[in-house]
PDB file of C-alpha atoms and ligand atoms in Angstrom:
ATOM      1  CA  MET G  18      22.365 -90.999 -24.703  1.00  0.00           C
ATOM      2  CA  LYS G  19      23.191 -89.527 -21.308  1.00  0.00           C
ATOM      3  CA  VAL G  20      20.292 -87.371 -20.119  1.00  0.00           C
ATOM      4  CA  LEU G  21      21.627 -84.875 -17.592  1.00  0.00           C
ATOM      5  CA  ILE G  22      18.976 -82.861 -15.788  1.00  0.00           C
ATOM      6  CA  HIS G  23      20.152 -79.841 -13.809  1.00  0.00           C
ATOM      7  CA  ASP G  24      18.072 -77.860 -11.370  1.00  0.00           C
ATOM      8  CA  SER G  25      18.762 -74.543 -13.084  1.00  0.00           C
ATOM      9  CA  ALA G  26      19.834 -73.140 -16.408  1.00  0.00           C
ATOM     10  CA  GLU G  27      22.998 -71.824 -14.768  1.00  0.00           C
ATOM     11  CA  ALA G  28      23.931 -75.303 -13.504  1.00  0.00           C
ATOM     12  CA  ALA G  29      23.379 -76.888 -16.948  1.00  0.00           C
ATOM     13  CA  ILE G  30      25.450 -74.158 -18.621  1.00  0.00           C
ATOM     14  CA  ALA G  31      28.284 -74.507 -16.093  1.00  0.00           C
ATOM     15  CA  ALA G  32      28.247 -78.299 -16.474  1.00  0.00           C
ATOM     16  CA  ILE G  33      28.486 -78.325 -20.267  1.00  0.00           C
ATOM     17  CA  ALA G  34      31.192 -75.638 -20.227  1.00  0.00           C
ATOM     18  CA  ASN G  35      33.173 -77.676 -17.687  1.00  0.00           C
ATOM     19  CA  ARG G  36      32.795 -80.728 -19.889  1.00  0.00           C
ATOM     20  CA  ILE G  37      34.195 -78.895 -22.903  1.00  0.00           C
ATOM     21  CA  VAL G  38      37.098 -77.518 -20.882  1.00  0.00           C
ATOM     22  CA  GLU G  39      37.851 -81.020 -19.565  1.00  0.00           C
ATOM     23  CA  LYS G  40      38.149 -82.197 -23.151  1.00  0.00           C
ATOM     24  CA  VAL G  41      40.434 -79.320 -24.118  1.00  0.00           C
ATOM     25  CA  ILE G  42      42.682 -79.985 -21.129  1.00  0.00           C
ATOM     26  CA  ALA G  43      42.790 -83.723 -21.883  1.00  0.00           C
ATOM     27  CA  LYS G  44      43.615 -83.058 -25.552  1.00  0.00           C
ATOM     28  CA  PRO G  45      44.889 -79.505 -26.189  1.00  0.00           C
ATOM     29  CA  THR G  46      44.830 -80.108 -29.959  1.00  0.00           C
ATOM     30  CA  CYS G  47      41.233 -81.312 -29.991  1.00  0.00           C
ATOM     31  CA  VAL G  48      38.856 -80.476 -32.818  1.00  0.00           C
ATOM     32  CA  LEU G  49      35.690 -78.841 -31.485  1.00  0.00           C
ATOM     33  CA  GLY G  50      32.468 -78.440 -33.412  1.00  0.00           C
ATOM     34  CA  LEU G  51      30.780 -75.192 -32.372  1.00  0.00           C
ATOM     35  CA  ALA G  52      27.259 -73.803 -32.471  1.00  0.00           C
ATOM     36  CA  THR G  53      25.600 -70.392 -32.376  1.00  0.00           C
ATOM     37  CA  GLY G  54      22.373 -69.125 -30.792  1.00  0.00           C
ATOM     38  CA  GLY G  55      21.118 -67.622 -27.572  1.00  0.00           C
ATOM     39  CA  THR G  56      21.616 -70.813 -25.547  1.00  0.00           C
ATOM     40  CA  VAL G  57      25.313 -71.153 -26.262  1.00  0.00           C
ATOM     41  CA  GLU G  58      26.122 -67.483 -25.531  1.00  0.00           C
ATOM     42  CA  PRO G  59      26.459 -68.119 -21.769  1.00  0.00           C
ATOM     43  CA  VAL G  60      28.379 -71.345 -22.500  1.00  0.00           C
ATOM     44  CA  TYR G  61      30.938 -69.272 -24.409  1.00  0.00           C
ATOM     45  CA  GLU G  62      30.958 -66.702 -21.613  1.00  0.00           C
ATOM     46  CA  ALA G  63      31.903 -69.533 -19.240  1.00  0.00           C
ATOM     47  CA  LEU G  64      34.699 -70.667 -21.582  1.00  0.00           C
ATOM     48  CA  VAL G  65      35.994 -67.089 -21.695  1.00  0.00           C
ATOM     49  CA  GLN G  66      35.936 -66.913 -17.885  1.00  0.00           C
ATOM     50  CA  LYS G  67      37.923 -70.159 -17.695  1.00  0.00           C
ATOM     51  CA  HIS G  68      40.501 -68.593 -19.988  1.00  0.00           C
ATOM     52  CA  GLU G  69      40.696 -65.307 -18.095  1.00  0.00           C
ATOM     53  CA  GLN G  70      40.519 -66.626 -14.547  1.00  0.00           C
ATOM     54  CA  GLN G  71      41.950 -70.125 -14.692  1.00  0.00           C
ATOM     55  CA  ASN G  72      44.422 -69.746 -17.553  1.00  0.00           C
ATOM     56  CA  VAL G  73      42.717 -72.375 -19.668  1.00  0.00           C
ATOM     57  CA  SER G  74      44.300 -72.110 -23.117  1.00  0.00           C
ATOM     58  CA  TYR G  75      42.518 -72.776 -26.398  1.00  0.00           C
ATOM     59  CA  SER G  76      45.564 -71.876 -28.471  1.00  0.00           C
ATOM     60  CA  ARG G  77      45.970 -75.307 -30.034  1.00  0.00           C
ATOM     61  CA  ILE G  78      42.355 -76.303 -30.611  1.00  0.00           C
ATOM     62  CA  ARG G  79      40.813 -76.459 -34.069  1.00  0.00           C
ATOM     63  CA  THR G  80      37.179 -75.464 -34.514  1.00  0.00           C
ATOM     64  CA  PHE G  81      34.447 -75.991 -37.100  1.00  0.00           C
ATOM     65  CA  ASN G  82      31.141 -74.190 -36.779  1.00  0.00           C
ATOM     66  CA  LEU G  83      27.914 -75.895 -37.702  1.00  0.00           C
ATOM     67  CA  ASP G  84      26.504 -73.398 -40.119  1.00  0.00           C
ATOM     68  CA  GLU G  85      26.236 -69.938 -41.662  1.00  0.00           C
ATOM     69  CA  TYR G  86      23.574 -67.928 -43.463  1.00  0.00           C
ATOM     70  CA  VAL G  87      23.866 -67.918 -47.231  1.00  0.00           C
ATOM     71  CA  GLY G  88      24.402 -64.395 -48.524  1.00  0.00           C
ATOM     72  CA  LEU G  89      25.971 -62.866 -45.403  1.00  0.00           C
ATOM     73  CA  SER G  90      29.642 -61.940 -45.524  1.00  0.00           C
ATOM     74  CA  PRO G  91      31.832 -62.686 -42.491  1.00  0.00           C
ATOM     75  CA  ASP G  92      31.759 -59.030 -41.407  1.00  0.00           C
ATOM     76  CA  HIS G  93      27.940 -58.805 -41.499  1.00  0.00           C
ATOM     77  CA  PRO G  94      26.742 -58.123 -37.913  1.00  0.00           C
ATOM     78  CA  MET G  95      24.186 -60.953 -38.091  1.00  0.00           C
ATOM     79  CA  SER G  96      26.600 -63.496 -39.563  1.00  0.00           C
ATOM     80  CA  TYR G  97      27.743 -66.405 -37.471  1.00  0.00           C
ATOM     81  CA  HIS G  98      31.333 -65.352 -38.180  1.00  0.00           C
ATOM     82  CA  HIS G  99      30.527 -62.142 -36.344  1.00  0.00           C
ATOM     83  CA  PHE G 100      28.744 -63.995 -33.519  1.00  0.00           C
ATOM     84  CA  MET G 101      31.735 -66.263 -32.916  1.00  0.00           C
ATOM     85  CA  GLU G 102      34.211 -63.395 -32.965  1.00  0.00           C
ATOM     86  CA  LYS G 103      32.102 -61.434 -30.493  1.00  0.00           C
ATOM     87  CA  HIS G 104      31.338 -64.232 -28.041  1.00  0.00           C
ATOM     88  CA  LEU G 105      34.380 -66.495 -28.174  1.00  0.00           C
ATOM     89  CA  PHE G 106      37.130 -66.104 -30.756  1.00  0.00           C
ATOM     90  CA  GLY G 107      37.865 -62.445 -30.073  1.00  0.00           C
ATOM     91  CA  ARG G 108      37.944 -63.022 -26.299  1.00  0.00           C
ATOM     92  CA  THR G 109      40.246 -66.023 -25.990  1.00  0.00           C
ATOM     93  CA  ASP G 110      43.576 -67.212 -27.395  1.00  0.00           C
ATOM     94  CA  ILE G 111      41.936 -69.335 -30.095  1.00  0.00           C
ATOM     95  CA  LYS G 112      43.952 -68.748 -33.265  1.00  0.00           C
ATOM     96  CA  SER G 113      41.788 -67.418 -36.070  1.00  0.00           C
ATOM     97  CA  GLU G 114      43.617 -69.594 -38.592  1.00  0.00           C
ATOM     98  CA  ASN G 115      42.440 -72.615 -36.587  1.00  0.00           C
ATOM     99  CA  THR G 116      38.760 -71.676 -36.846  1.00  0.00           C
ATOM    100  CA  SER G 117      36.418 -72.542 -39.691  1.00  0.00           C
ATOM    101  CA  ILE G 118      32.890 -71.397 -40.460  1.00  0.00           C
ATOM    102  CA  PRO G 119      31.267 -71.923 -43.864  1.00  0.00           C
ATOM    103  CA  PHE G 120      31.501 -68.832 -46.083  1.00  0.00           C
ATOM    104  CA  GLY G 121      27.914 -67.724 -46.627  1.00  0.00           C
ATOM    105  CA  ASN G 122      28.985 -65.304 -49.312  1.00  0.00           C
ATOM    106  CA  ALA G 123      30.842 -67.898 -51.417  1.00  0.00           C
ATOM    107  CA  ILE G 124      30.229 -67.428 -55.138  1.00  0.00           C
ATOM    108  CA  ASN G 125      29.271 -71.077 -55.397  1.00  0.00           C
ATOM    109  CA  PRO G 126      27.575 -72.144 -52.135  1.00  0.00           C
ATOM    110  CA  ASN G 127      27.294 -75.802 -53.224  1.00  0.00           C
ATOM    111  CA  GLU G 128      31.020 -75.918 -53.870  1.00  0.00           C
ATOM    112  CA  GLU G 129      31.624 -74.237 -50.495  1.00  0.00           C
ATOM    113  CA  ALA G 130      29.521 -76.955 -48.837  1.00  0.00           C
ATOM    114  CA  ARG G 131      31.633 -79.692 -50.443  1.00  0.00           C
ATOM    115  CA  ARG G 132      34.839 -77.897 -49.474  1.00  0.00           C
ATOM    116  CA  TYR G 133      33.664 -77.587 -45.860  1.00  0.00           C
ATOM    117  CA  GLU G 134      32.770 -81.270 -45.494  1.00  0.00           C
ATOM    118  CA  ALA G 135      36.176 -82.203 -46.951  1.00  0.00           C
ATOM    119  CA  ALA G 136      37.988 -79.776 -44.616  1.00  0.00           C
ATOM    120  CA  ILE G 137      36.420 -81.458 -41.574  1.00  0.00           C
ATOM    121  CA  LYS G 138      37.519 -84.879 -42.819  1.00  0.00           C
ATOM    122  CA  GLN G 139      41.006 -83.606 -43.629  1.00  0.00           C
ATOM    123  CA  CYS G 140      41.427 -82.519 -39.999  1.00  0.00           C
ATOM    124  CA  GLY G 141      40.685 -86.038 -38.837  1.00  0.00           C
ATOM    125  CA  GLY G 142      37.080 -85.300 -37.885  1.00  0.00           C
ATOM    126  CA  ILE G 143      35.476 -83.570 -34.923  1.00  0.00           C
ATOM    127  CA  ASP G 144      36.338 -84.788 -31.427  1.00  0.00           C
ATOM    128  CA  CYS G 145      33.457 -83.064 -29.675  1.00  0.00           C
ATOM    129  CA  GLN G 146      30.476 -81.289 -31.232  1.00  0.00           C
ATOM    130  CA  LEU G 147      28.530 -78.696 -29.230  1.00  0.00           C
ATOM    131  CA  LEU G 148      24.863 -78.360 -30.217  1.00  0.00           C
ATOM    132  CA  GLY G 149      21.801 -76.334 -29.337  1.00  0.00           C
ATOM    133  CA  ILE G 150      18.351 -77.434 -30.472  1.00  0.00           C
ATOM    134  CA  GLY G 151      15.558 -75.548 -32.214  1.00  0.00           C
ATOM    135  CA  GLU G 152      11.978 -75.584 -30.951  1.00  0.00           C
ATOM    136  CA  ASN G 153      11.199 -77.706 -34.006  1.00  0.00           C
ATOM    137  CA  GLY G 154      13.974 -80.175 -33.146  1.00  0.00           C
ATOM    138  CA  HIS G 155      16.521 -78.881 -35.625  1.00  0.00           C
ATOM    139  CA  ILE G 156      20.255 -79.220 -35.051  1.00  0.00           C
ATOM    140  CA  GLY G 157      22.403 -76.874 -37.061  1.00  0.00           C
ATOM    141  CA  PHE G 158      19.991 -75.781 -39.788  1.00  0.00           C
ATOM    142  CA  ASN G 159      18.828 -79.348 -40.374  1.00  0.00           C
ATOM    143  CA  GLU G 160      15.122 -78.678 -40.336  1.00  0.00           C
ATOM    144  CA  PRO G 161      12.443 -81.380 -39.928  1.00  0.00           C
ATOM    145  CA  THR G 162      12.566 -83.894 -42.832  1.00  0.00           C
ATOM    146  CA  SER G 163      16.336 -83.437 -43.287  1.00  0.00           C
ATOM    147  CA  SER G 164      17.998 -86.675 -44.303  1.00  0.00           C
ATOM    148  CA  LEU G 165      19.455 -88.389 -41.270  1.00  0.00           C
ATOM    149  CA  SER G 166      22.605 -89.162 -43.265  1.00  0.00           C
ATOM    150  CA  SER G 167      23.014 -85.728 -44.860  1.00  0.00           C
ATOM    151  CA  THR G 168      26.386 -84.006 -45.279  1.00  0.00           C
ATOM    152  CA  VAL G 169      27.220 -80.279 -45.526  1.00  0.00           C
ATOM    153  CA  ARG G 170      24.780 -78.671 -47.934  1.00  0.00           C
ATOM    154  CA  ILE G 171      22.413 -75.785 -48.558  1.00  0.00           C
ATOM    155  CA  LYS G 172      19.194 -75.925 -46.537  1.00  0.00           C
ATOM    156  CA  THR G 173      16.130 -73.695 -46.569  1.00  0.00           C
ATOM    157  CA  LEU G 174      15.179 -72.380 -43.132  1.00  0.00           C
ATOM    158  CA  ALA G 175      11.789 -73.515 -41.791  1.00  0.00           C
ATOM    159  CA  PRO G 176       9.289 -70.650 -41.296  1.00  0.00           C
ATOM    160  CA  GLU G 177       9.454 -71.134 -37.509  1.00  0.00           C
ATOM    161  CA  THR G 178      13.254 -70.806 -37.612  1.00  0.00           C
ATOM    162  CA  VAL G 179      12.982 -67.610 -39.644  1.00  0.00           C
ATOM    163  CA  ARG G 180      10.553 -66.282 -37.022  1.00  0.00           C
ATOM    164  CA  ALA G 181      12.737 -67.370 -34.083  1.00  0.00           C
ATOM    165  CA  ASN G 182      15.898 -65.869 -35.584  1.00  0.00           C
ATOM    166  CA  SER G 183      14.190 -62.640 -36.624  1.00  0.00           C
ATOM    167  CA  ARG G 184      14.718 -61.409 -33.043  1.00  0.00           C
ATOM    168  CA  TYR G 185      18.307 -60.652 -34.043  1.00  0.00           C
ATOM    169  CA  PHE G 186      17.380 -58.726 -37.218  1.00  0.00           C
ATOM    170  CA  LYS G 187      15.719 -55.333 -37.631  1.00  0.00           C
ATOM    171  CA  ASP G 188      13.015 -56.841 -39.808  1.00  0.00           C
ATOM    172  CA  ILE G 189      11.917 -60.416 -40.456  1.00  0.00           C
ATOM    173  CA  ALA G 190      12.332 -59.723 -44.175  1.00  0.00           C
ATOM    174  CA  GLU G 191      16.095 -59.397 -43.563  1.00  0.00           C
ATOM    175  CA  VAL G 192      16.478 -62.956 -42.251  1.00  0.00           C
ATOM    176  CA  PRO G 193      18.241 -65.048 -44.896  1.00  0.00           C
ATOM    177  CA  ARG G 194      16.124 -67.973 -46.087  1.00  0.00           C
ATOM    178  CA  LEU G 195      19.065 -70.235 -46.926  1.00  0.00           C
ATOM    179  CA  SER G 196      21.974 -71.608 -44.928  1.00  0.00           C
ATOM    180  CA  ILE G 197      25.043 -73.758 -45.410  1.00  0.00           C
ATOM    181  CA  THR G 198      24.915 -76.350 -42.651  1.00  0.00           C
ATOM    182  CA  MET G 199      26.702 -79.483 -41.536  1.00  0.00           C
ATOM    183  CA  GLY G 200      24.379 -82.381 -42.252  1.00  0.00           C
ATOM    184  CA  ILE G 201      23.017 -84.769 -39.673  1.00  0.00           C
ATOM    185  CA  GLY G 202      25.436 -87.370 -41.008  1.00  0.00           C
ATOM    186  CA  THR G 203      28.298 -84.886 -40.547  1.00  0.00           C
ATOM    187  CA  ILE G 204      27.229 -84.260 -36.954  1.00  0.00           C
ATOM    188  CA  LEU G 205      26.905 -87.982 -36.208  1.00  0.00           C
ATOM    189  CA  CYS G 206      30.513 -88.481 -37.348  1.00  0.00           C
ATOM    190  CA  ALA G 207      31.741 -86.414 -34.372  1.00  0.00           C
ATOM    191  CA  ARG G 208      33.330 -88.707 -31.810  1.00  0.00           C
ATOM    192  CA  GLU G 209      31.358 -87.089 -28.983  1.00  0.00           C
ATOM    193  CA  ILE G 210      28.337 -84.807 -28.933  1.00  0.00           C
ATOM    194  CA  VAL G 211      27.199 -82.447 -26.169  1.00  0.00           C
ATOM    195  CA  LEU G 212      23.826 -80.719 -26.596  1.00  0.00           C
ATOM    196  CA  ILE G 213      22.251 -78.069 -24.404  1.00  0.00           C
ATOM    197  CA  ALA G 214      18.543 -77.241 -24.158  1.00  0.00           C
ATOM    198  CA  ILE G 215      17.242 -74.598 -21.767  1.00  0.00           C
ATOM    199  CA  GLY G 216      13.710 -73.428 -21.086  1.00  0.00           C
ATOM    200  CA  ASP G 217      10.108 -74.426 -21.479  1.00  0.00           C
ATOM    201  CA  ASN G 218      10.067 -73.641 -25.164  1.00  0.00           C
ATOM    202  CA  LYS G 219      12.550 -76.468 -25.748  1.00  0.00           C
ATOM    203  CA  SER G 220      10.697 -79.105 -23.705  1.00  0.00           C
ATOM    204  CA  LYS G 221       8.752 -80.610 -26.625  1.00  0.00           C
ATOM    205  CA  ALA G 222      11.864 -80.826 -28.806  1.00  0.00           C
ATOM    206  CA  ALA G 223      13.779 -82.376 -25.883  1.00  0.00           C
ATOM    207  CA  LEU G 224      11.025 -84.969 -25.401  1.00  0.00           C
ATOM    208  CA  GLU G 225      11.016 -85.891 -29.095  1.00  0.00           C
ATOM    209  CA  MET G 226      14.815 -86.006 -29.263  1.00  0.00           C
ATOM    210  CA  ILE G 227      15.225 -88.228 -26.195  1.00  0.00           C
ATOM    211  CA  GLU G 228      12.097 -90.389 -26.066  1.00  0.00           C
ATOM    212  CA  GLY G 229      10.444 -89.931 -29.425  1.00  0.00           C
ATOM    213  CA  PRO G 230      10.852 -92.241 -32.375  1.00  0.00           C
ATOM    214  CA  LEU G 231      13.990 -91.883 -34.473  1.00  0.00           C
ATOM    215  CA  SER G 232      12.567 -89.707 -37.198  1.00  0.00           C
ATOM    216  CA  ALA G 233      13.450 -86.973 -39.651  1.00  0.00           C
ATOM    217  CA  ARG G 234      10.412 -85.213 -38.142  1.00  0.00           C
ATOM    218  CA  CYS G 235      12.719 -84.381 -35.216  1.00  0.00           C
ATOM    219  CA  PRO G 236      16.272 -84.117 -36.608  1.00  0.00           C
ATOM    220  CA  ALA G 237      17.791 -84.170 -33.109  1.00  0.00           C
ATOM    221  CA  SER G 238      16.336 -87.660 -32.571  1.00  0.00           C
ATOM    222  CA  ALA G 239      19.255 -88.828 -34.742  1.00  0.00           C
ATOM    223  CA  LEU G 240      21.393 -88.436 -31.616  1.00  0.00           C
ATOM    224  CA  GLN G 241      19.771 -91.688 -30.443  1.00  0.00           C
ATOM    225  CA  LEU G 242      22.096 -93.364 -32.968  1.00  0.00           C
ATOM    226  CA  HIS G 243      25.229 -91.845 -31.460  1.00  0.00           C
ATOM    227  CA  PRO G 244      27.240 -93.881 -28.941  1.00  0.00           C
ATOM    228  CA  HIS G 245      28.587 -90.847 -27.027  1.00  0.00           C
ATOM    229  CA  ALA G 246      25.927 -88.147 -26.844  1.00  0.00           C
ATOM    230  CA  GLU G 247      25.251 -86.119 -23.689  1.00  0.00           C
ATOM    231  CA  VAL G 248      22.206 -83.891 -23.345  1.00  0.00           C
ATOM    232  CA  TYR G 249      22.323 -81.084 -20.772  1.00  0.00           C
ATOM    233  CA  LEU G 250      18.889 -79.852 -19.696  1.00  0.00           C
ATOM    234  CA  ASP G 251      17.456 -77.501 -17.125  1.00  0.00           C
ATOM    235  CA  GLU G 252      14.256 -78.388 -15.241  1.00  0.00           C
ATOM    236  CA  ALA G 253      12.070 -76.527 -17.710  1.00  0.00           C
ATOM    237  CA  ALA G 254      13.484 -78.226 -20.800  1.00  0.00           C
ATOM    238  CA  ALA G 255      13.168 -81.608 -19.033  1.00  0.00           C
ATOM    239  CA  SER G 256       9.568 -80.987 -17.937  1.00  0.00           C
ATOM    240  CA  GLN G 257       7.871 -83.223 -20.535  1.00  0.00           C
ATOM    241  CA  LEU G 258      10.180 -86.249 -20.167  1.00  0.00           C
ATOM    242  CA  THR G 259       8.325 -89.375 -19.043  1.00  0.00           C
ATOM    243  CA  LEU G 260      11.323 -91.461 -17.926  1.00  0.00           C
ATOM    244  CA  ARG G 261      12.716 -88.825 -15.655  1.00  0.00           C
ATOM    245  CA  ASP G 262      13.102 -91.078 -12.616  1.00  0.00           C
ATOM    246  CA  TYR G 263      15.411 -93.266 -14.631  1.00  0.00           C
ATOM    247  CA  TYR G 264      17.581 -90.379 -15.859  1.00  0.00           C
ATOM    248  CA  GLU G 265      17.870 -89.024 -12.338  1.00  0.00           C
ATOM    249  CA  ALA G 266      18.705 -92.434 -10.901  1.00  0.00           C
ATOM    250  CA  VAL G 267      21.527 -92.869 -13.412  1.00  0.00           C
ATOM    251  CA  HIS G 268      22.794 -89.271 -13.242  1.00  0.00           C
ATOM    252  CA  PRO G 269      21.675 -87.641  -9.978  1.00  0.00           C
ATOM    253  CA  ASN G 270      21.707 -83.840 -10.351  1.00  0.00           C
ATOM    254  CA  GLY G 271      22.991 -84.282 -13.885  1.00  0.00           C
ATOM    255  CA  LYS G 272      26.328 -85.653 -12.691  1.00  0.00           C
ATOM    256  CA  VAL G 273      28.329 -87.589 -15.222  1.00  0.00           C
ATOM    257  CA  GLU G 274      31.566 -89.441 -14.630  1.00  0.00           C
ATOM    258  CA  SER G 275      34.630 -87.838 -16.280  1.00  0.00           C
TER     259      SER G 275
HETATM  260  P1  PGA I 318      18.724 -70.804 -29.569  1.00  0.00           P
HETATM  261  O1  PGA I 318      18.951 -71.582 -30.936  1.00  0.00           O
HETATM  262  O2  PGA I 318      19.809 -71.265 -28.655  1.00  0.00           O
HETATM  263  O3  PGA I 318      18.865 -69.354 -29.939  1.00  0.00           O
HETATM  264  O4  PGA I 318      17.377 -71.177 -29.076  1.00  0.00           O
HETATM  265  C1  PGA I 318      19.185 -72.946 -30.934  1.00  0.00           C
HETATM  266  C2  PGA I 318      19.058 -73.499 -32.336  1.00  0.00           C
HETATM  267  O5  PGA I 318      18.229 -72.987 -33.117  1.00  0.00           O
HETATM  268  O6  PGA I 318      19.762 -74.471 -32.651  1.00  0.00           O
END
């Protein structure tokens, strides 16, 4: 795992966005795994800026999002379909037919989960998966105790995730309790993984992911198994790491070779 510590949130965001753009330029038909959440909003803003100001084109990429709330239709304002349209898809030349997000309103969510896993495989798998991390160490909606080899399936949100995500809803009672999410096994199949964690509130999860034992208690610790995982952190998210001198010696200022 490459641990890349940046001196500000802005620097970490710019670095991970640059990394993604590098991959798109190197392989214009690449398959990107995408995430939602407050942390990736500015990452998408940076990708949009690259498109508008530097003519970076996403017209041939294929995308698969990590997850969606069960019960929300794509046009629901709190759905992840809506989030992606608002922050990235609707603002770039990504072709909508080349994007995939699980359908939360599928009549048979279990069948939808199987279909989604198969669709990822059919595309040849994900080249690069973007991830955020929950305060409880979740990736996607793989909450603590998720199987480390899980595939796309229905997962119940942890109470702390319901609370964290309620900031986007009028009332906590409106937050869906179920999701369709890529499994940890699905995520580990991506050829490369880039994860971003910003802020103090992510420092414990970052510590457990990077230095903690490999454990379903912290789903993100599964990234320790991946041969090509990069973790982008700001100072605050890195504040509890104990091997910091080592990370900074290997990657001064979060620099990573291309
Ligand atoms: P956040 O969500 O970026 O809104 O903190 C991250 C996550 O829950 O994976």
